[in-house]
XYZ file of C-alpha atoms in Angstrom:
234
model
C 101.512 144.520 150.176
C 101.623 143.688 146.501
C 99.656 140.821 145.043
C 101.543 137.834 144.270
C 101.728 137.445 140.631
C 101.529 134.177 138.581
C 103.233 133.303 135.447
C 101.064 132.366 133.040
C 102.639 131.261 129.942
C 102.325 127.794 128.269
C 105.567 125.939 129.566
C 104.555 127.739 133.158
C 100.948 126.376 132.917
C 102.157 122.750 131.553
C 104.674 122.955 134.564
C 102.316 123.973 137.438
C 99.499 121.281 136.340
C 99.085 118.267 138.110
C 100.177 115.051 137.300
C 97.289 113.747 135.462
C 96.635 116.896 133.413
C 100.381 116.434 132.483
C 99.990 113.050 131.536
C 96.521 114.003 129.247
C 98.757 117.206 127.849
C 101.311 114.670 126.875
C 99.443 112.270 125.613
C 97.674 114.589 123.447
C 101.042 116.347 122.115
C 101.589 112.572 121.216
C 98.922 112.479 118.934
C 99.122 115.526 117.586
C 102.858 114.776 116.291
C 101.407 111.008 115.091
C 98.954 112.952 113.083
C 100.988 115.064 111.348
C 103.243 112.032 110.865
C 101.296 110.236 108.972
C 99.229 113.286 107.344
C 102.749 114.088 105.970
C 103.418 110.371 104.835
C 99.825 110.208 103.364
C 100.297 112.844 101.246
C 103.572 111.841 99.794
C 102.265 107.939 99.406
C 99.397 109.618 97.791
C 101.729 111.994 95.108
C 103.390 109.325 94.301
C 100.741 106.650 93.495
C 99.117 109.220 91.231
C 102.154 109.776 89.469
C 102.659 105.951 89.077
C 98.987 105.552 88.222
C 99.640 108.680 85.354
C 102.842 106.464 84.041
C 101.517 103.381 83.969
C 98.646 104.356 81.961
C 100.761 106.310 79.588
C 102.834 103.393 78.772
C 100.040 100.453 78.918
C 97.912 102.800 76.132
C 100.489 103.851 74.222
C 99.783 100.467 72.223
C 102.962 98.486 73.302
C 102.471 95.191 73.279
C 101.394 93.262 76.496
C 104.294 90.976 76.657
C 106.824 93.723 76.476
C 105.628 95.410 78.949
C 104.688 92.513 81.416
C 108.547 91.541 80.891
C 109.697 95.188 81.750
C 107.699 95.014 84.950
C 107.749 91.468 86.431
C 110.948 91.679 87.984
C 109.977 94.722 89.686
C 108.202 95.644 93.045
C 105.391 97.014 91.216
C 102.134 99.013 93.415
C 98.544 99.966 91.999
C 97.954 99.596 88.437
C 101.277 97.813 87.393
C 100.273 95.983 90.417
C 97.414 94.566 88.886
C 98.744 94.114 85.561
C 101.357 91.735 86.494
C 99.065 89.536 88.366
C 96.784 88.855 85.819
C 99.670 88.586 83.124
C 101.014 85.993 85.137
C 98.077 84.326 85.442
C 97.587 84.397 82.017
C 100.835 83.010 81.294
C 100.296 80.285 83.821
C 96.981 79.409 82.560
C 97.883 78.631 79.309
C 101.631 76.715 80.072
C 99.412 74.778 81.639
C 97.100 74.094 78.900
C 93.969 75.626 78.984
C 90.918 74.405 77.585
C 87.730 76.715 79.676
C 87.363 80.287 78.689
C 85.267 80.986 81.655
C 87.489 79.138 84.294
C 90.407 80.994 83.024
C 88.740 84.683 83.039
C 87.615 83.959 86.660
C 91.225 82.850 88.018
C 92.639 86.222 86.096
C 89.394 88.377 87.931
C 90.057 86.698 91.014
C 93.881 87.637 90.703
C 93.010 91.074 90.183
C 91.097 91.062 92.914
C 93.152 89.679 95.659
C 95.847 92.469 94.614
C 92.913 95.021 94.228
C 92.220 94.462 98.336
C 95.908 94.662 98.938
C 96.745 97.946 97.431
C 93.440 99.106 98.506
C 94.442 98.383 102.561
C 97.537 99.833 101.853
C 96.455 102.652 100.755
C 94.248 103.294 103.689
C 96.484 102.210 106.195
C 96.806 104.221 109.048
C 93.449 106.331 108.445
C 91.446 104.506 111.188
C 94.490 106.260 113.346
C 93.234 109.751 112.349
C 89.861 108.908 112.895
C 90.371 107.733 116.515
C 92.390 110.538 117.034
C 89.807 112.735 115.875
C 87.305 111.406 117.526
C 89.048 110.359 121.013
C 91.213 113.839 121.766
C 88.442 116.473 122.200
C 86.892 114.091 124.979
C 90.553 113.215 126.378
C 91.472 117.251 126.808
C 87.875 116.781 128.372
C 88.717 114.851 131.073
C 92.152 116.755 131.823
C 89.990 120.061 131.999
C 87.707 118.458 134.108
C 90.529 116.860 136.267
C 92.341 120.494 136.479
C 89.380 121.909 137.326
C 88.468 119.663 140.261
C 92.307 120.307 141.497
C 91.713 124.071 141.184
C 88.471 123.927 143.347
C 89.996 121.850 145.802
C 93.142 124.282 146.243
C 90.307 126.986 146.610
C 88.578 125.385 149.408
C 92.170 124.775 151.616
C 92.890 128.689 150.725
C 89.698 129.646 151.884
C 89.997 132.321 149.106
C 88.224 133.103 145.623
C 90.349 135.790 144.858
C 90.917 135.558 141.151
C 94.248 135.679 141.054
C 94.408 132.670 142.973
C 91.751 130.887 140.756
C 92.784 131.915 137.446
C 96.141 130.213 137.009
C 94.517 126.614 138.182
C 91.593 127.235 135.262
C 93.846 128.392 132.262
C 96.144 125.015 133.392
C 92.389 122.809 133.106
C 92.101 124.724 129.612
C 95.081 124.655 128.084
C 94.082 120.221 128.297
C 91.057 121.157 126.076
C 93.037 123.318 123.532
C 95.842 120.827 122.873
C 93.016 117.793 122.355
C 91.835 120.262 119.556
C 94.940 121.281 118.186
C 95.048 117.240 117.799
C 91.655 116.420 116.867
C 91.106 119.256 114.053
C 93.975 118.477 111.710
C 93.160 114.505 112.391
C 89.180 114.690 111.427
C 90.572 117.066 108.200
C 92.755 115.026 106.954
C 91.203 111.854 107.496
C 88.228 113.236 105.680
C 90.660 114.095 102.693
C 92.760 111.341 102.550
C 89.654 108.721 102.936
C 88.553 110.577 99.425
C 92.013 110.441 98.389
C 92.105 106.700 98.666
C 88.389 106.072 97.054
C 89.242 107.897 93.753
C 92.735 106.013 93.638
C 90.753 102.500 94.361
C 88.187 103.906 91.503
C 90.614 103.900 89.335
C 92.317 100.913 90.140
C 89.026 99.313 89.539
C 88.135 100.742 86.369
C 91.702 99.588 85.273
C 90.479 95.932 86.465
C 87.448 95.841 84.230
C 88.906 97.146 81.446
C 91.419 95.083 81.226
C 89.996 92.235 81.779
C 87.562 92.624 78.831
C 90.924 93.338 76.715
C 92.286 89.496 78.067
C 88.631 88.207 77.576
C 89.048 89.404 73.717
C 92.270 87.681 73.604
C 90.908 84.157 75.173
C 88.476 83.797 72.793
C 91.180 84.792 70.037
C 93.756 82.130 71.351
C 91.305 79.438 72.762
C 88.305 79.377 69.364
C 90.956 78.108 66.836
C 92.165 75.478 70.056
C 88.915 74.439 70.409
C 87.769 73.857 67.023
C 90.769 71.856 66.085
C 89.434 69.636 68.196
């Protein structure tokens, strides 16, 4: 009598697996399309802030004046760099509608403007990478415990068939298995890319923050310019 035979492809194995190696399988598939989600979303949000970063720059050193520009951009939704420009310009503009007499108090409310938009572009940009890192981390362990569950099952359906025959063990192991590959097909691309996008997002911070130092020593020049000739008047 011929041996029975057992089909052994993926959708067979995913089919024939219990019901908590199903669940692990797809909970891991899961993942693995919320990674590439956001890996895809990450790298266009990244694209595009350098680009914005590149034109910003462009314009803001291309020696138009700081009024023109801060005109051109505060009825905008602006991001990064013009981001941080319009905060402290409107600062600046506040500050001295106001009056302002201190030098020092008003280049700390400017620096502390910067800085509160600083943070917020800086959490947006790395929103969603604590995602790939638990991802990363959590699937290997998670196929894990579906291998281990599938592999219990398999034993047990062993002992009732009082038979180690490997055709009749085989199937139950590649089932455990294929848990273990699919919380690697998940975890790999997760730990790479949040490995290159957490870089990603510290150069673009960098940058933000050189932008923040260097222009405030540009609006520290031009406190001093406006509030000497205010303060010796007096």
């Amino acid at each position: 009598m011929a041996a029975a035979t057992h089909d052994v492809s993926l959708w067979a194995l995913f089919m024939q697996a219990g019901f908590v190696v199903k669940l692990v399988m797809l909970g891991l598939l899961a993942a693995s399309v919320w990674t590439w989600a956001i890996i895809i979303d990450k790298f266009m949000s990244y694209s595009r802030a350098r680009r914005q970063f590149d034109q910003f720059e462009q314009v803001f050193w291309s020696g138009q004046s700081l009024e023109e520009l801060y005109r051109t951009l505060a009825e905008r939704s602006n991001t990064g760099l013009a981001a941080m420009f319009v905060a402290a310009m409107r600062e600046w503009k506040k500050s001295f509608e106001r009056g302002a007499r201190s030098p020092i108090g008003l280049q700390m409310r400017i620096d502390r403007a910067m800085d509160v938009t600083l943070a917020r572009e800086s959490e947006g940009l790395e929103a969603r990478l604590t995602s790939l890192a638990t991802i990363g981390s959590a699937a290997p362990f998670v196929g894990l415990f579906g291998t281990v569950v599938g592999i219990m099952t398999s034993f047990q359906a062993i002992a009732g068939s009082k038979s180690t025959n490997l055709a009749v063990v085989a199937p139950g192991i590649a089932e455990a298995l294929l848990a273990t590959a699919i919380g690697l097909v998940a975890a790999i691309p997760a730990v790479i890319a949040y490995n290159k996008f957490s870089g990603e997002a510290g150069k673009l911070t960098a940058r933000m923050e050189g932008f923040a130092d260097e222009f405030s020593a540009i609006l520290s020049r031009q406190i001093d310019e406006k509030l000497q000739p205010r303060q010796a008047a007096q």
